[in-house]
CSV table of C-alpha atoms and ligand atoms in Angstrom, one decimal:
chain,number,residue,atom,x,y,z
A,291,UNK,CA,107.4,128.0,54.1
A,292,UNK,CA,104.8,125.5,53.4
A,293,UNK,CA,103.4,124.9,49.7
A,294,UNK,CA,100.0,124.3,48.8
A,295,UNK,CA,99.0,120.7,49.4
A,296,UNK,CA,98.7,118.5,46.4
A,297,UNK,CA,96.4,116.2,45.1
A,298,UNK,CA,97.6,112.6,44.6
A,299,UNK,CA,97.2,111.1,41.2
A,300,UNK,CA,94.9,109.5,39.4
A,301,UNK,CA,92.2,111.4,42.1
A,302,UNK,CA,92.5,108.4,44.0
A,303,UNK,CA,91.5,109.0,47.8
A,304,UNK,CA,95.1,109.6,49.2
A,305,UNK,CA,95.8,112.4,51.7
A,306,UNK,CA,96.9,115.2,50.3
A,307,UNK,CA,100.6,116.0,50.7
A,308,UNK,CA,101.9,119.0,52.4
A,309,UNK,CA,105.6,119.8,51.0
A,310,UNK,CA,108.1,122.4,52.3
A,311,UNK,CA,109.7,124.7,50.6
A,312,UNK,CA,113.4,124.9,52.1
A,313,UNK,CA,113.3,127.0,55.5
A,314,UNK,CA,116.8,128.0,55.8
A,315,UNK,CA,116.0,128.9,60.0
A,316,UNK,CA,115.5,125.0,60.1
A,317,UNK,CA,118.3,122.7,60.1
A,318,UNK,CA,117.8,119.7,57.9
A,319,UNK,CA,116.6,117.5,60.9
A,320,UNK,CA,114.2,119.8,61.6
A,321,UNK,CA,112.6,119.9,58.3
A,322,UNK,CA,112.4,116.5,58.3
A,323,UNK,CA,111.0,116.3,61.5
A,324,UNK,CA,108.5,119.4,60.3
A,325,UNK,CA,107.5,117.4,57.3
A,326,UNK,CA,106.8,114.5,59.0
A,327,UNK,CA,104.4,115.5,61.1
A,328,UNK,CA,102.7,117.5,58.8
A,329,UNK,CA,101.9,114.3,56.5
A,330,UNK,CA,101.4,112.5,59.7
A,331,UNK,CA,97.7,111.0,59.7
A,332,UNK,CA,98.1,110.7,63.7
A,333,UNK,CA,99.2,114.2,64.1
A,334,UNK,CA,95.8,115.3,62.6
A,335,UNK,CA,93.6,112.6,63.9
A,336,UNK,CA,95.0,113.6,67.0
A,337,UNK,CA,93.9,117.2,66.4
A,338,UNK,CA,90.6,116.5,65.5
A,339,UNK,CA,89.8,114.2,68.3
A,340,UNK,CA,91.4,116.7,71.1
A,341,UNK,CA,94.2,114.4,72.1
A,342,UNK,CA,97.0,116.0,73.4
A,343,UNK,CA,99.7,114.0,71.7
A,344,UNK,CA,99.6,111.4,68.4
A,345,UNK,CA,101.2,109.2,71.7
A,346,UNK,CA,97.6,109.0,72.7
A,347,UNK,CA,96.7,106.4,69.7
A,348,UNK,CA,100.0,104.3,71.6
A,349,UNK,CA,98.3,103.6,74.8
A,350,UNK,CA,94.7,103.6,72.9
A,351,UNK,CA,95.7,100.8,70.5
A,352,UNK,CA,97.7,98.8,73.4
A,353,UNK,CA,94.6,99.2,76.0
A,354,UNK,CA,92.1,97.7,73.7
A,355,UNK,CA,94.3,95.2,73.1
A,356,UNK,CA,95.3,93.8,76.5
A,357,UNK,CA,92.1,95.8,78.2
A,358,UNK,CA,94.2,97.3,81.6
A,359,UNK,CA,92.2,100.3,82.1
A,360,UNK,CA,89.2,99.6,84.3
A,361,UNK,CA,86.9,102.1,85.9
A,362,UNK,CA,88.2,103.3,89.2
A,363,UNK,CA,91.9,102.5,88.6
A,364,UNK,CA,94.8,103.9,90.1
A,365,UNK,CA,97.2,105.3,87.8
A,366,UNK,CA,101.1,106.3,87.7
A,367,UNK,CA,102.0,108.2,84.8
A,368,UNK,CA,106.1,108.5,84.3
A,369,UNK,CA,107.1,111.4,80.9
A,370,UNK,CA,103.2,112.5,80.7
A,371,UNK,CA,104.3,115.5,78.9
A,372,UNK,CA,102.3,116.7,77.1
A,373,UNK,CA,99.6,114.4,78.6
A,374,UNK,CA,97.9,112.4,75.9
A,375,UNK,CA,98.1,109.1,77.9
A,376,UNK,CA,96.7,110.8,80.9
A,377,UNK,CA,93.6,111.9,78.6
A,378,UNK,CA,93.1,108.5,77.6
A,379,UNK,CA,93.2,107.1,81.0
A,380,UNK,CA,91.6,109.5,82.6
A,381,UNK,CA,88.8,108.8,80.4
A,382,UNK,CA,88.6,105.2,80.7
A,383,UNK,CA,89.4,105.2,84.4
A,384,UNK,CA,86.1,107.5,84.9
A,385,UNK,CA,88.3,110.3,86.5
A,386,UNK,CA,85.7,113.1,85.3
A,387,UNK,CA,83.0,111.1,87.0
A,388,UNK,CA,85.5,111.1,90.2
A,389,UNK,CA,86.2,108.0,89.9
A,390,UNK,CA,89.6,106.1,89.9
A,391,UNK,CA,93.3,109.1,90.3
A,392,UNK,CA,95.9,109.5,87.9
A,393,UNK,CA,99.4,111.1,89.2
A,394,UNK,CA,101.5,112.4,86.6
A,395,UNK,CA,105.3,114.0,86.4
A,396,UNK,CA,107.4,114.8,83.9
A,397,UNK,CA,110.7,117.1,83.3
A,398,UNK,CA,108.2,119.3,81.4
A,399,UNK,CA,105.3,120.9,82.8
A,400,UNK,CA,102.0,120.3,81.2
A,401,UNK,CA,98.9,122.0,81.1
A,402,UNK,CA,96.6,120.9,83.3
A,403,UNK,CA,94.0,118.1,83.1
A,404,UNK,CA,91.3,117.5,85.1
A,405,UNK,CA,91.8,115.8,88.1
A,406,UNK,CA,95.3,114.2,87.4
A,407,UNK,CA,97.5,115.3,90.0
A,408,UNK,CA,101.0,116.4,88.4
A,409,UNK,CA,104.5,117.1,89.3
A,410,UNK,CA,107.7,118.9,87.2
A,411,UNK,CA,109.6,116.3,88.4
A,412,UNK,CA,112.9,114.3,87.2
A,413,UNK,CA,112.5,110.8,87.9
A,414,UNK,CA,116.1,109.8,87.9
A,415,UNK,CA,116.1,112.3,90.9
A,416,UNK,CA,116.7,110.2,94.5
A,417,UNK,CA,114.0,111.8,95.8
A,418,UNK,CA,111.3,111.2,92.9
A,419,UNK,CA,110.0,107.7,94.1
A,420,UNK,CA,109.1,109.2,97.7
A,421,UNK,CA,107.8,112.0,96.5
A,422,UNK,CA,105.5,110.1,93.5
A,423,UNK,CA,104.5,107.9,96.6
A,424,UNK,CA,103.1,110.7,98.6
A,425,UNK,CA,101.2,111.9,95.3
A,426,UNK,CA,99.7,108.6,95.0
A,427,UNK,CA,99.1,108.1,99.0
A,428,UNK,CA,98.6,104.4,98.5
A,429,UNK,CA,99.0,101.7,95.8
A,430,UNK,CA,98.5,102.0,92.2
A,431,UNK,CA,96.2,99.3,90.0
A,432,UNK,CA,98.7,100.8,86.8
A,433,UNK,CA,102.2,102.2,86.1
A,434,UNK,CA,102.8,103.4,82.7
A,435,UNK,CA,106.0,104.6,81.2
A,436,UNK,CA,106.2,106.6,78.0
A,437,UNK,CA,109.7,108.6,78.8
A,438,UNK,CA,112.4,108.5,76.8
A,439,UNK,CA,115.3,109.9,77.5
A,440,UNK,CA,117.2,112.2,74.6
A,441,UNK,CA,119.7,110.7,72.5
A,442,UNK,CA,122.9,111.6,72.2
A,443,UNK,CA,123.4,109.4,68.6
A,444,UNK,CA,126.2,107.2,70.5
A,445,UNK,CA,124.1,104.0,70.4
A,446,UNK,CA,125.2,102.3,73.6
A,447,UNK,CA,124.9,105.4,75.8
A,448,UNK,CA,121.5,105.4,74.2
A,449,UNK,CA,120.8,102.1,75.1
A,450,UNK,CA,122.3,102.2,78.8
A,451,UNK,CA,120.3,105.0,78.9
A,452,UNK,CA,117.0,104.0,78.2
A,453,UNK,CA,117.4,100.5,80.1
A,454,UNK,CA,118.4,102.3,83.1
A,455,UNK,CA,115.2,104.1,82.6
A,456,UNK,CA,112.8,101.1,82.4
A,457,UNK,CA,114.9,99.2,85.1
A,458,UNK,CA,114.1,102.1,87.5
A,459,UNK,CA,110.4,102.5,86.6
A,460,UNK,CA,110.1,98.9,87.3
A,461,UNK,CA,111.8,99.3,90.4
A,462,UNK,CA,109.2,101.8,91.3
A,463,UNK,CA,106.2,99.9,90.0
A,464,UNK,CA,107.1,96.6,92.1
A,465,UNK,CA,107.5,99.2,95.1
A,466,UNK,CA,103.9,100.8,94.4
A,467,UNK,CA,101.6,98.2,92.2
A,468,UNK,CA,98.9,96.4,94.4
A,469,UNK,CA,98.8,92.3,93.4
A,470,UNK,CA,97.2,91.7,89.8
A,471,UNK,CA,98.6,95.2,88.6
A,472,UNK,CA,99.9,96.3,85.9
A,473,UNK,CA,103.0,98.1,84.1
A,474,UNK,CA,103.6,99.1,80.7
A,475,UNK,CA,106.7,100.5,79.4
A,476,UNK,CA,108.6,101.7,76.3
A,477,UNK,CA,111.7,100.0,75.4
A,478,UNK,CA,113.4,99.8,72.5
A,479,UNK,CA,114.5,96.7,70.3
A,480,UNK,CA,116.4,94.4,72.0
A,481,UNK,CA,115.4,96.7,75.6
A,482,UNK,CA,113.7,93.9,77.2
A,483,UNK,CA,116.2,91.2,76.9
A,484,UNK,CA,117.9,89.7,79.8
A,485,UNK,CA,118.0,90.4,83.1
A,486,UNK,CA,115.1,93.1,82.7
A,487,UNK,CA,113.0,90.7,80.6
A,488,UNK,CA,113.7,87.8,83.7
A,489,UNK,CA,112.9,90.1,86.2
A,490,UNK,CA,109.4,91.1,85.0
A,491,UNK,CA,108.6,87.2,84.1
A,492,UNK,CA,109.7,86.6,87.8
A,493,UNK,CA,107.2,89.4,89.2
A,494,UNK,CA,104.2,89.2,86.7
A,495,UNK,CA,102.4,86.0,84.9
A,496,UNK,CA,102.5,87.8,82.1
A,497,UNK,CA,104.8,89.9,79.7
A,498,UNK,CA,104.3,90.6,76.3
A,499,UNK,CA,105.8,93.4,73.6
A,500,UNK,CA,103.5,95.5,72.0
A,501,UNK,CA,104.2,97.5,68.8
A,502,UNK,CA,101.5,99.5,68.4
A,503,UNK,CA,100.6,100.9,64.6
A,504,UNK,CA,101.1,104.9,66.0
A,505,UNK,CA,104.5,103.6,66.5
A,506,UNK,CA,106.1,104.9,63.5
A,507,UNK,CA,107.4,101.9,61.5
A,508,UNK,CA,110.7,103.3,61.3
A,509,UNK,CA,111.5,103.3,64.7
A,510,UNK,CA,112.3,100.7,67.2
A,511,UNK,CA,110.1,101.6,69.7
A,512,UNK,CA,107.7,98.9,71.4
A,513,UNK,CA,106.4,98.9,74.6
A,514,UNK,CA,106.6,95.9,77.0
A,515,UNK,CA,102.9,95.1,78.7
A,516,UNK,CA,103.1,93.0,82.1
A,517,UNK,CA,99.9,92.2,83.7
A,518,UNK,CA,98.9,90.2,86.9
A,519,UNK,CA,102.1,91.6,89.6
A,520,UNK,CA,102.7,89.0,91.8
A,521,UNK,CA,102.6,91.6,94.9
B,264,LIG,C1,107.2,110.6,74.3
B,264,LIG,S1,107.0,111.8,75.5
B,264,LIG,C2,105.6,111.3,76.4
B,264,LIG,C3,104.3,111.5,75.6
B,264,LIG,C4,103.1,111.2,76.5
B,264,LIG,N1,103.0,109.8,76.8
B,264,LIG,C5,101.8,111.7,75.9
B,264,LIG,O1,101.0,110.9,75.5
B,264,LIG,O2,101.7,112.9,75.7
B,264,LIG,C6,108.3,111.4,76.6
B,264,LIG,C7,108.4,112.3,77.8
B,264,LIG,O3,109.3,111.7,78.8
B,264,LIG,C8,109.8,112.7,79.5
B,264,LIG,N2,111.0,112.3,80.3
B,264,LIG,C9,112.2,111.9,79.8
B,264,LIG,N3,113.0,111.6,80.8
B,264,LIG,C10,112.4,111.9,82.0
B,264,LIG,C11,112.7,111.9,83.4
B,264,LIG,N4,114.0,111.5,83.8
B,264,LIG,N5,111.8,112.3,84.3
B,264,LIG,C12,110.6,112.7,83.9
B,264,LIG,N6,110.2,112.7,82.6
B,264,LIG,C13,111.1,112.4,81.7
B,264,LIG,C14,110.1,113.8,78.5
B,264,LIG,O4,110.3,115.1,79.1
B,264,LIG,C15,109.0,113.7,77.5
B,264,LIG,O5,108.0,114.6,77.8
């Protein structure tokens, strides 16, 4: 149950605040989780402006900051579900005006989007590289990463779980990227560090992290940006 929205004080401009009343079907997590997006500006700009996902703003607020996408680019997509950073670089890689290809996968299926070329596909399957590659049917100019793998709340299995994630993706990006390409990935705090964070510096002039403001404050998300592959 939702109650009315209320105004904030003093009629100052502040959005209005949508409370809920306790659902006893939802489990506190849920009605947390419920609540949050329901206050969340991103969830409505996202609404608004047709983007699948608030994960859209992500990639939006990282691309005009490092400028990757370019017309005609070649695209890998890894956890596109439900496909807001395939909407945002299908746009900017002119895929509507046939330029450029996107090829997606995720465990989830999606709905589809014109032109991008998806799979239900589990990348931590053996076969998933070969079969992504045969998507793609040459190089790609771009290989984005937004999976995330669910947690278990055991914080190191979380951890191993997400670096062996990004170290796989990475794996597959130096096996697909054409020289001067590009890969962007989430990580988490402290994701980056190490071996992962040598290897990228090894294979691309440059790495940066990227936290962009749709990244909810609260959570140590950031993405890791490396541009220029080596080849
Ligand atoms: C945060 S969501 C991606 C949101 C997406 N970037 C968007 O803008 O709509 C993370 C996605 O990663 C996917 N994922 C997690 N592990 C995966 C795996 N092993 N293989 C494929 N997809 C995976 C999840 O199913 C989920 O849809």
């Amino acid at each position: 149950m939702i109650d009315k929205p209320e105004a904030g004080k003093g009629g100052e401009a502040r959005p209005l605040k949508v409370r809920l009343k306790k659902a006893r079907k939802l489990s506190s997590s849920s009605q947390k989780w419920l609540q949050r997006q329901l206050n969340d500006p991103y969830v409505a700009r996202a609404k608004r402006e047709g983007w699948r996902s608030r994960a859209a703003f992500k990639l939006i607020e990282i691309d005009d900051k490092v400028k990757i996408l370019k017309p005609g680019m070649r695209v890998v997509d890894l956890g596109a579900a439900p496909g807001g950073w395939s909407q945002v670089a299908a746009q900017r890689i002119g895929l509507e005006n046939g330029r450029g290809r996107i090829v997606a996968i995720d465990l989830l299926e999606i709905d589809p989007i014109a032109g991008v070329d998806f799979a239900q596909m589990d990348f931590l399957k053996d076969d998933a590289p070969e079969a992504l590659k045969a998507m793609l049917g040459g190089s790609a100019d771009l290989v984005m990463s937004d999976m995330a793998a669910n947690t278990t709340g055991h914080r190191p299995t979380d951890h191993l779980r997400i670096v062996g994630l990004v170290e796989l993706a990475i794996d597959f990006a130096r096996q697909v990227l054409a020289p001067n390409g590009a890969f962007i990935a989430k990580v988490f705090q402290g994701g980056t560090e190490g071996t992962l964070l040598t290897a990228l510096k090894r294979d691309f002039t440059t790495v940066r992290h990227v936290k962009p403001q749709a990244s909810r404050a609260d959570s140590a998300e950031l993405y890791v940006v490396a541009t220029g592959f080596r080849g």
